Tab-separated table of C-alpha atoms and ligand atoms in Angstrom:
chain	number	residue	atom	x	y	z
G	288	UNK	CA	114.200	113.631	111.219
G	289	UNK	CA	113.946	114.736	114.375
G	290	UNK	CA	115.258	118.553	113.643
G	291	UNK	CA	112.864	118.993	111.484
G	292	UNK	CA	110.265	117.805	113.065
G	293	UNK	CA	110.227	120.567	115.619
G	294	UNK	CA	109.129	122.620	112.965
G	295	UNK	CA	105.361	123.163	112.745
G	296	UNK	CA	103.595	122.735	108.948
G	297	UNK	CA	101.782	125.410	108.321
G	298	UNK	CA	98.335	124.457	108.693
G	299	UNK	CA	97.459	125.456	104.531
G	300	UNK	CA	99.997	122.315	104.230
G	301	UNK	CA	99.178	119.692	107.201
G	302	UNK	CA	95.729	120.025	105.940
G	303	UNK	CA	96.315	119.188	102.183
G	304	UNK	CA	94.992	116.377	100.324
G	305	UNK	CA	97.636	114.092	98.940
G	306	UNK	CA	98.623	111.532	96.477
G	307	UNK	CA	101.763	109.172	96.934
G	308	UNK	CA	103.662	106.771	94.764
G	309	UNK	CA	106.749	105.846	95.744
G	310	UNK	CA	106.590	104.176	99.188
G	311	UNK	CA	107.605	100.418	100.087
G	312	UNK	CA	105.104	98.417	102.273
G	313	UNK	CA	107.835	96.853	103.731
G	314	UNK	CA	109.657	99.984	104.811
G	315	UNK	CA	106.633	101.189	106.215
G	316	UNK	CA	105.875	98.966	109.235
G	317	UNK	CA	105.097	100.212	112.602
G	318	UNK	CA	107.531	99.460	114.976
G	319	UNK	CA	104.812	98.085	117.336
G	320	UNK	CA	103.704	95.526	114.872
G	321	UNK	CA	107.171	94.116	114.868
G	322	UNK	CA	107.492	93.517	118.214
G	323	UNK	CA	103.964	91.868	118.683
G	324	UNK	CA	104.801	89.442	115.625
G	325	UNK	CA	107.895	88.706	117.200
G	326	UNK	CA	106.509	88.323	120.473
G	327	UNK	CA	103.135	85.822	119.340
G	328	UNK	CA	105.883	83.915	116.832
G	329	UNK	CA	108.510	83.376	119.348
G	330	UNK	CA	110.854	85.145	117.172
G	331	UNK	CA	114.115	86.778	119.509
G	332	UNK	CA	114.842	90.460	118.741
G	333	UNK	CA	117.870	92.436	120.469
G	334	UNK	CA	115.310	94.871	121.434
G	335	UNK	CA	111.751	94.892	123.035
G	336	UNK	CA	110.410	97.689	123.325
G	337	UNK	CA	109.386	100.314	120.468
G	338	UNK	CA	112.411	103.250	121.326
G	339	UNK	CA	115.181	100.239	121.324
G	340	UNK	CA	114.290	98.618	118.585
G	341	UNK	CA	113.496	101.875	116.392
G	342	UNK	CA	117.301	102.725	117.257
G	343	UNK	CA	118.332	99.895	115.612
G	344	UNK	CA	116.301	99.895	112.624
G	345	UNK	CA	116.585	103.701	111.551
G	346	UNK	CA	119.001	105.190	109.521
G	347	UNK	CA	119.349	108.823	111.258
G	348	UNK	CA	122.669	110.056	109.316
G	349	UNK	CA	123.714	109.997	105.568
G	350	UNK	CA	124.732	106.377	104.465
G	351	UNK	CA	125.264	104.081	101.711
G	352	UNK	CA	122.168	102.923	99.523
G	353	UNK	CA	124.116	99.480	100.590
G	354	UNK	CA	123.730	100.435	104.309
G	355	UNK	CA	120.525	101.236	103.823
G	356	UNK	CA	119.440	98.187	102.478
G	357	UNK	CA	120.757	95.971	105.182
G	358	UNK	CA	118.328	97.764	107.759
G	359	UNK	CA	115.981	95.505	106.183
G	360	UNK	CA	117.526	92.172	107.703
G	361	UNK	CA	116.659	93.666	111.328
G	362	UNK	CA	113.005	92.783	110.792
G	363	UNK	CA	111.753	91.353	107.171
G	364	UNK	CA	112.315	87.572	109.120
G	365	UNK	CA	109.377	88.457	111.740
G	366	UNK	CA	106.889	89.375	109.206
G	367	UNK	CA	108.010	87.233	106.195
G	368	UNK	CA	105.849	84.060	105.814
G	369	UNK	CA	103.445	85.175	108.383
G	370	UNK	CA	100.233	85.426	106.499
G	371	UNK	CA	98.687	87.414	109.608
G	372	UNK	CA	101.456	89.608	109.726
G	373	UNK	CA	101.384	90.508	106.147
G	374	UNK	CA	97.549	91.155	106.279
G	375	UNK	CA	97.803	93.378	109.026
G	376	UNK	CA	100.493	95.566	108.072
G	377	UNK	CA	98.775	96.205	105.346
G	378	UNK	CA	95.703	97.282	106.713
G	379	UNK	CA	97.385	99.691	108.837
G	380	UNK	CA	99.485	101.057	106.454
G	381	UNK	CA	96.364	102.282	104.532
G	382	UNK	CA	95.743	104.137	108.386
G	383	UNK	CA	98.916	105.816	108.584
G	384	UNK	CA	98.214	106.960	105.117
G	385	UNK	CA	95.008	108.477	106.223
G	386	UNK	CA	96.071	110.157	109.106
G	387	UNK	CA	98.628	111.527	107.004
G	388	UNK	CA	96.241	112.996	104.761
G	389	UNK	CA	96.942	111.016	101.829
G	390	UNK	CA	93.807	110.478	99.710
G	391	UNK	CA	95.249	107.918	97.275
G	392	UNK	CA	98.665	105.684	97.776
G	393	UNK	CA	100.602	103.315	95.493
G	394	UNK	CA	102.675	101.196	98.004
G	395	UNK	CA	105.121	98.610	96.468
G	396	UNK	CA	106.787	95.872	97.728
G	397	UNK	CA	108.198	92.491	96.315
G	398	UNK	CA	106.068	89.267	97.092
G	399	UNK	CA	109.380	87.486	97.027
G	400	UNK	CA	110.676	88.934	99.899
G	401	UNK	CA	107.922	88.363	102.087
G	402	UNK	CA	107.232	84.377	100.877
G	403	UNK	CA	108.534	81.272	102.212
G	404	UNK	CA	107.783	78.810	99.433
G	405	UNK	CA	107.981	78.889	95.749
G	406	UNK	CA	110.643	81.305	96.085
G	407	UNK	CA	114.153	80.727	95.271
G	408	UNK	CA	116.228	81.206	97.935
G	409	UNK	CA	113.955	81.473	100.175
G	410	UNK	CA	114.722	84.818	101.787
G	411	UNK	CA	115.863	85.979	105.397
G	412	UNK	CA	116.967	82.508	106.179
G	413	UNK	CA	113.406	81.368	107.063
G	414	UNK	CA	112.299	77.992	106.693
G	415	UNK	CA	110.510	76.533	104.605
G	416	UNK	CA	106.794	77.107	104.664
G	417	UNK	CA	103.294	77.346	102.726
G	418	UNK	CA	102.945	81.076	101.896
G	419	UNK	CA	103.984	81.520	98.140
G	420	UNK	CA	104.498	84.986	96.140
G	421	UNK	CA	100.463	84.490	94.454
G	422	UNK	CA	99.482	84.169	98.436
G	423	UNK	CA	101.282	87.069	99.610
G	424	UNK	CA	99.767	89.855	96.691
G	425	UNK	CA	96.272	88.037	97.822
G	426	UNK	CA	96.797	88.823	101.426
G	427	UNK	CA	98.648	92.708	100.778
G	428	UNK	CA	95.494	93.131	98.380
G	429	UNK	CA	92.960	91.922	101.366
G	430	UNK	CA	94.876	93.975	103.956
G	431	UNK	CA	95.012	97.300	101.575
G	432	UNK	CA	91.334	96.367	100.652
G	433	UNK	CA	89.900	96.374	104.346
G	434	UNK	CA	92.313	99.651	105.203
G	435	UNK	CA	90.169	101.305	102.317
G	436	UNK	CA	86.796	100.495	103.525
G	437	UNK	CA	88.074	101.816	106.988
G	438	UNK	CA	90.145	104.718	107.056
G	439	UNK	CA	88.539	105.873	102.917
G	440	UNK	CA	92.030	105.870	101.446
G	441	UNK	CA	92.090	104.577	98.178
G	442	UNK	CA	95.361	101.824	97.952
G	443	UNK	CA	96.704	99.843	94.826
G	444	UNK	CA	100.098	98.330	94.905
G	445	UNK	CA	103.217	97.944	92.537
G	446	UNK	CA	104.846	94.109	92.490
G	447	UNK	CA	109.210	94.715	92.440
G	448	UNK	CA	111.315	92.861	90.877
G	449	UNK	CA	114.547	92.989	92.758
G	450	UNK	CA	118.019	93.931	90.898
G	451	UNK	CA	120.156	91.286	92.438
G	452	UNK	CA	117.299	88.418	91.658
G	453	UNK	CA	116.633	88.966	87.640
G	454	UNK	CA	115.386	85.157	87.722
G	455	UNK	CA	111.976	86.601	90.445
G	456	UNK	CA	111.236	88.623	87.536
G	457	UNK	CA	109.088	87.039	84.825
G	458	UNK	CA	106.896	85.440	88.388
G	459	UNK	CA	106.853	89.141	89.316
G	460	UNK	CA	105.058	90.674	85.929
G	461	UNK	CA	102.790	87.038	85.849
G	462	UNK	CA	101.566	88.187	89.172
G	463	UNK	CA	100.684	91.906	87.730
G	464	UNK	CA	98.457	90.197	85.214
G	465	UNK	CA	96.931	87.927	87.350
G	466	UNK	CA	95.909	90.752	90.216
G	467	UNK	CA	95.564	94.020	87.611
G	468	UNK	CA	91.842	93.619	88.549
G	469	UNK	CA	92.370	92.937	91.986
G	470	UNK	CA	94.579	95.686	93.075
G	471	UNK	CA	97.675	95.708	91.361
G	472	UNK	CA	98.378	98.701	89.159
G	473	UNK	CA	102.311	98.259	87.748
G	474	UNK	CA	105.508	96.524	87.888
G	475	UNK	CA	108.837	97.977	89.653
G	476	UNK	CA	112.404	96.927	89.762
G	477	UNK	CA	113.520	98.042	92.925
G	478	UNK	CA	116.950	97.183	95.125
G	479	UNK	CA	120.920	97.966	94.910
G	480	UNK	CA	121.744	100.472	91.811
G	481	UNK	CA	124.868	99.515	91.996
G	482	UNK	CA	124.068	96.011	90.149
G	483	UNK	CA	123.537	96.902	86.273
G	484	UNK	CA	120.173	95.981	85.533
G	485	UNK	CA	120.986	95.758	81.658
G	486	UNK	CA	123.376	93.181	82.325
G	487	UNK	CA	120.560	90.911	83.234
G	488	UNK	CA	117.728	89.427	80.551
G	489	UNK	CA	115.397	88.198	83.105
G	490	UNK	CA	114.291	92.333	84.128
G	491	UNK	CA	114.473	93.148	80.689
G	492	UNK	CA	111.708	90.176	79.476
G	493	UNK	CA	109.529	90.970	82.287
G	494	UNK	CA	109.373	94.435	81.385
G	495	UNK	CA	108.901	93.528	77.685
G	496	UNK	CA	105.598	91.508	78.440
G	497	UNK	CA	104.201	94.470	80.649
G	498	UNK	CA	104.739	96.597	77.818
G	499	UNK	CA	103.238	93.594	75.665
G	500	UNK	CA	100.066	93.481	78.362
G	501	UNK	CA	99.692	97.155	79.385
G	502	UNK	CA	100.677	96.613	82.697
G	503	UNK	CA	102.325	99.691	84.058
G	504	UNK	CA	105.812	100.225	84.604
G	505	UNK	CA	108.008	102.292	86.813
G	506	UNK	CA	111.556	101.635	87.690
G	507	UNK	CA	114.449	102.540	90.496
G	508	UNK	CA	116.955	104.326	87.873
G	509	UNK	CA	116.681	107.184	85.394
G	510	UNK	CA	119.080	105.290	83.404
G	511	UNK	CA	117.087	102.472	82.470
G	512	UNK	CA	113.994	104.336	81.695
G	513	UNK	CA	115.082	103.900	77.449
G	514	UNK	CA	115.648	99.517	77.745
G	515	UNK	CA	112.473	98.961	80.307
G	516	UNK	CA	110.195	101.355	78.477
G	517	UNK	CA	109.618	103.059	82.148
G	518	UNK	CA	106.441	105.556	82.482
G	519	UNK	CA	107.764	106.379	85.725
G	520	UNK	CA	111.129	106.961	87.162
G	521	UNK	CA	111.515	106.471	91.087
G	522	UNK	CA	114.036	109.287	92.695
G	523	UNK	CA	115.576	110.394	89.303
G	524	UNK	CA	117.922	113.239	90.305
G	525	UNK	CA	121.116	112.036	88.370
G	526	UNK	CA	119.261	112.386	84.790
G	527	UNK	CA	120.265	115.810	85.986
G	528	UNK	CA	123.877	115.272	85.314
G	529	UNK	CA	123.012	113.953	81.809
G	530	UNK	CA	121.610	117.257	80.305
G	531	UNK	CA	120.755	115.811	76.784
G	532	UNK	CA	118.624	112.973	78.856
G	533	UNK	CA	116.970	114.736	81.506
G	534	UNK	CA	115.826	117.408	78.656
G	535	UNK	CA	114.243	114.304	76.635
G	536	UNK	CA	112.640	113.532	79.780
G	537	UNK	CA	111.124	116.638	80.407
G	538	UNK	CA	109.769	116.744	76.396
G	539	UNK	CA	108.221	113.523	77.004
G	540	UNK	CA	106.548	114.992	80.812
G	541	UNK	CA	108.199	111.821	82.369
G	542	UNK	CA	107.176	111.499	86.104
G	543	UNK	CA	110.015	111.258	88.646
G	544	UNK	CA	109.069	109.863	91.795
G	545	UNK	CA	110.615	112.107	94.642
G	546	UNK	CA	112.006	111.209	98.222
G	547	UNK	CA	113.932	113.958	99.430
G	548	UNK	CA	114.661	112.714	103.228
G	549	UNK	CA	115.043	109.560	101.581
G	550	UNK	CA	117.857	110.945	99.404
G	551	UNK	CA	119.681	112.746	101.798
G	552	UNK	CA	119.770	109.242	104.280
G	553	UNK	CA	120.548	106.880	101.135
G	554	UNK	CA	123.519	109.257	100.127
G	555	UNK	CA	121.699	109.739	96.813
G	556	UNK	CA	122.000	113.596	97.204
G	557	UNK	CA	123.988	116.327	99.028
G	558	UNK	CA	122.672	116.339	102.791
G	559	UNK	CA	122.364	120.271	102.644
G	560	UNK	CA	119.196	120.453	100.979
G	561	UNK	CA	119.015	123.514	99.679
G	562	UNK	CA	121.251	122.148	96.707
G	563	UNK	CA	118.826	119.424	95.956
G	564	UNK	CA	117.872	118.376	92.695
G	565	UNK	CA	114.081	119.023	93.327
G	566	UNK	CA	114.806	122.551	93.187
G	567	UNK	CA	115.550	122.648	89.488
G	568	UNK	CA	112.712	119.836	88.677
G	569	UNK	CA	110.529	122.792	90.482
G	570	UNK	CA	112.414	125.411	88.279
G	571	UNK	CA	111.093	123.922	84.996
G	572	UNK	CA	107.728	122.900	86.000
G	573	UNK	CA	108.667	119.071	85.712
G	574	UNK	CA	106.036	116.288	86.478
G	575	UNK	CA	106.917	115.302	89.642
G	576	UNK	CA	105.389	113.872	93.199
G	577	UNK	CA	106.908	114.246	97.263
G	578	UNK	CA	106.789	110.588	98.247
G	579	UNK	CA	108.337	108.677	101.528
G	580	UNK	CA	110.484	105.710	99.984
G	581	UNK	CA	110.882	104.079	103.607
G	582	UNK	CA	109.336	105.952	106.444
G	583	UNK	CA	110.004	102.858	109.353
G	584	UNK	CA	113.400	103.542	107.960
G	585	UNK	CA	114.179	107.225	108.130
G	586	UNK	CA	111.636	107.803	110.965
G	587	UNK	CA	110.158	110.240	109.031
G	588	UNK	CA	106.132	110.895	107.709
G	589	UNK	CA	105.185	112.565	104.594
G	590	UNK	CA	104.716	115.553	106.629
G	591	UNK	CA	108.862	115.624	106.943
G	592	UNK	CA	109.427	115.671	103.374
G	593	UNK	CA	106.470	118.451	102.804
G	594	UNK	CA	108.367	120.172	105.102
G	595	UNK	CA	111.702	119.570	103.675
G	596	UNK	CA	110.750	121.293	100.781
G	597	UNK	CA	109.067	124.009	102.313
G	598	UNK	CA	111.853	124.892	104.836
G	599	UNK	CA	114.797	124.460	102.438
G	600	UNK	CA	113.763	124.268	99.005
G	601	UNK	CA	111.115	127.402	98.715
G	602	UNK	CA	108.267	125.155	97.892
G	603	UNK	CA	104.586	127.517	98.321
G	604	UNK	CA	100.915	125.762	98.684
G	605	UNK	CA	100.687	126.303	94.898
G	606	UNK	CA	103.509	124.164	94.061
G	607	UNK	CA	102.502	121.446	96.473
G	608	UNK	CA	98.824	121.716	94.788
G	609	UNK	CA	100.728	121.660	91.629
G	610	UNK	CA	102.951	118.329	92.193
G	611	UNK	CA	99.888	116.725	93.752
G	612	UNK	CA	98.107	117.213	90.282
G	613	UNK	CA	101.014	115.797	88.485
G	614	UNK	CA	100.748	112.854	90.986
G	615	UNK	CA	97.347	111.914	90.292
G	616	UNK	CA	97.404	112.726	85.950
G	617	UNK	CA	100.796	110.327	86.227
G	618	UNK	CA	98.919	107.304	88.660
G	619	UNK	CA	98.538	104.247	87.310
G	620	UNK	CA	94.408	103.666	88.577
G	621	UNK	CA	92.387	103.592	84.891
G	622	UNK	CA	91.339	106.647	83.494
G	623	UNK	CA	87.883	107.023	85.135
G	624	UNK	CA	88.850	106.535	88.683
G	625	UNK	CA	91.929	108.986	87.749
G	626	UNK	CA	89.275	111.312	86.553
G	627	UNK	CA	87.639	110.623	90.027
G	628	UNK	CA	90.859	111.325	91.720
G	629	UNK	CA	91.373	114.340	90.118
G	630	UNK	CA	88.102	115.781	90.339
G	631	UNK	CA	88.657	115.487	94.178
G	632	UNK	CA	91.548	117.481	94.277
G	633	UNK	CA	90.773	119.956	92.605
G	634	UNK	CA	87.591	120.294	94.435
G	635	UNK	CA	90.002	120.425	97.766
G	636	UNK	CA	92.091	122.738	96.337
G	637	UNK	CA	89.416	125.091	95.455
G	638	UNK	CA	90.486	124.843	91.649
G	639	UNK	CA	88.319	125.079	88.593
G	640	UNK	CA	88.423	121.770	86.743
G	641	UNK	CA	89.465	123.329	83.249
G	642	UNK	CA	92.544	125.213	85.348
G	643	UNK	CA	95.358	124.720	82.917
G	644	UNK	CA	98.177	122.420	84.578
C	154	ZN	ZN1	112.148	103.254	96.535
C-alpha cells in the first residue's frame, strides 16, 4: 500500500470515529511481536529484523486467495500454542485499533488454529501441548478485555470455522455459547472459497444450532448466505453478478462486510479500483462497512482502505458517516450497548439522533 499511502487523509476523515467487523486477529499481528516470540521461544525465522521479515510475510501485488492464505504458514507456528503470545497480541491489537480511531471492533479468528491440543491435526506442525481451543477464546477474551480498559476501544470477537476442517465446526459454535457472555458475539466460516462449503454437513449443523441458540452468524461467501442463515456476508461483491440475489439482499438490508485493499491483493476484484464493486453497493445505499480483512498481510491500516475509497471510488465524509452507521445498527453487541454505540456516533458526527438512515 505504499502508493497510497503517500496520500494524506483529509483530516474530516483521519479524525472519524469508526466501527469495524471484518478483521482477523491473526492477520493482524505486529511484525515486532513475531520476532520477540520467536526470539524468547527459540523458534528460527529466515528473517530478524521487522523490514525482512515484513517482506516475506506481505502480499504487495494481486494474488490468489490460495496465495494468500499460505502467508499464514510464515508465522501462525511462533504464536500458536503460546498462551503469552496469544494474550498479548490481543491486547495490542485493541491499541492499533485505537490509534486508528476505531471506537468499536469485531476481530475474528479460529481457536483451532492457534491450539496445540484437543485439536485435530494439530496445526502448523507444532507439537503437542496443553493449550486447547476453550483456553485460547479465554486468553483472546483476557487480552481484548485488558486492551479495552487501556486504550477505551470496545472489542468482541467472532469464533471461525474453517472451510477445509467442517469436523472444527460443531467445537467452534459450542465455544460461542459457552463465551456469548464473555466476549464472543457470532460464529464465522472463514478460509479457501474454493472448497464448497455445502458439500460439507459439519458447517451446515453448526450453523443450524447458532440459529437454534441466537448466536450470531456471518459467513466468507454471498453464496451461502440462503443454507447458513447468514446475517452478515464478509466481502460479498460477486452477489453482484447474480442480479436476482444481490436484489433479495438488498430487500432484506443484508450487511456486506467490505475489504477493498483486501480484494484487490486476494484477486477477489479488478486491481483498478475505480471499477470496484463498492461503487454500486454505494450507488444504492446498501448496508455496508470499510473493514481491513488482514492488515499484517497487505501492510495496510484502515486509514488505506478509507482512502481507497476516497481517492478512487468518490466516497465524501457523509458516506463514510453513513457506512459507519450501518456498521454499528448491523454489530452483533445486544441492543442496549448498540444503542450506546450508536448514540456515540452520532454525537461525533454532529447528527441528530432521530436523523433518518
Ligand atoms: Zn476475511
Amino acid at each position: 500500500m505504499r502508493g497510497i499511502n503517500k496520500i494524506a487523509l483529509p483530516c474530516h476523515v483521519s479524525l472519524l470515529r469508526q466501527v469495524e467487523l471484518h478483521v482477523h486477529l491473526d492477520g493482524a499481528i505486529r511484525v515486532q511481536t513475531i520476532l520477540d516470540v520467536a526470539k524468547r521461544r527459540r523458534i528460527p525465522l529466515p528473517a530478524d529484523t521487522v523490514e525482512e521479515m515484513t517482506q516475506r510475510i506481505i502480499v504487495d501485488k494481486p494474488g490468489s486467495l490460495t496465495e494468500f492464505l499460505g502467508k499464514f504458514a510464515e508465522y501462525m507456528h511462533v504464536i500458536a500454542g503460546d498462551g503469552e503470545a496469544i494474550r498479548r497480541v490481543a491486547y495490542e491489537f485493541v491499541e492499533d485499533k485505537a490509534k486508528e480511531g476505531v471506537v468499536y471492533v469485531e476481530v475474528r479468528y479460529s481457536p483451532h488454529f492457534l491450539a496445540n491440543t484437543q485439536v485435530d491435526p494439530i496445526p502448523w506442525d507444532q507439537e503437542e501441548g496443553d493449550l486447547s481451543p476453550d483456553k485460547v477464546v479465554q486468553l483472546v477474551n483476557q487480552g481484548l478485555r485488558e486492551g479495552e480498559r487501556a486504550f477505551r476501544t470496545k472489542a468482541r470477537s467472532i469464533l471461525c470455522c474453517m472451510r477445509h476442517m467442517p469436523n472444527w465446526s460443531m467445537d467452534v459454535v459450542e465455544l460461542c455459547k459457552k463465551y456469548r457472555h464473555d466476549g464472543v458475539v457470532a460464529i464465522d466460516l472463514a478460509g479457501d472459497e474454493s472448497l464448497n462449503c455445502e458439500a460439507y454437513c459439519g458447517h451446515k449443523n453448526a450453523y443450524q444450532e447458532a440459529v437454534r441458540c441466537g448466536i450470531h452468524r456471518t459467513v466468507h461467501a454471498g453464496e451461502a448466505v440462503e443454507v447458513l442463515k447468514a446475517e452478515r456476508v464478509g466481502h460479498g461483491y460477486r452477489t453482484l453478478e447474480d442480479p436476482a440475489l444481490y436484489r433479495q439482499l438488498l430487500q432484506q438490508n443484508m450487511h456486506f462486510e467490505m475489504c477493498p485493499v483486501s480484494s484487490k491483493f486476494t484477486g477477489a476484484c479488478c486491481p483498478d479500483f475505480t471499477k470496484h464493486p463498492m461503487i454500486t453497493f454505494r450507488k444504492d445505499k446498501a448496508n455496508y462497512s470499510l473493514n481491513t480483512d488482514d492488515p499484517l498481510i497487505f501492510n495496510s491500516t484502515l486509514h488505506d482502505d478509507y482512502r481507497t475509497a476516497l481517492r478512487f471510488m468518490g466516497f465524501t465524509e457523509e458516506e463514510f458517516q453513513r457506512l459507519n452507521i450501518c456498521s454499528a445498527q448491523s454489530c452483533f453487541l445486544p441492543d442496549a450497548e448498540k444503542r450506546e454505540l450508536l448514540d456515540s456516533l452520532y454525537e461525533a458526527y454532529g447528527m441528530i439522533q432521530s436523523t433518518a438512515f
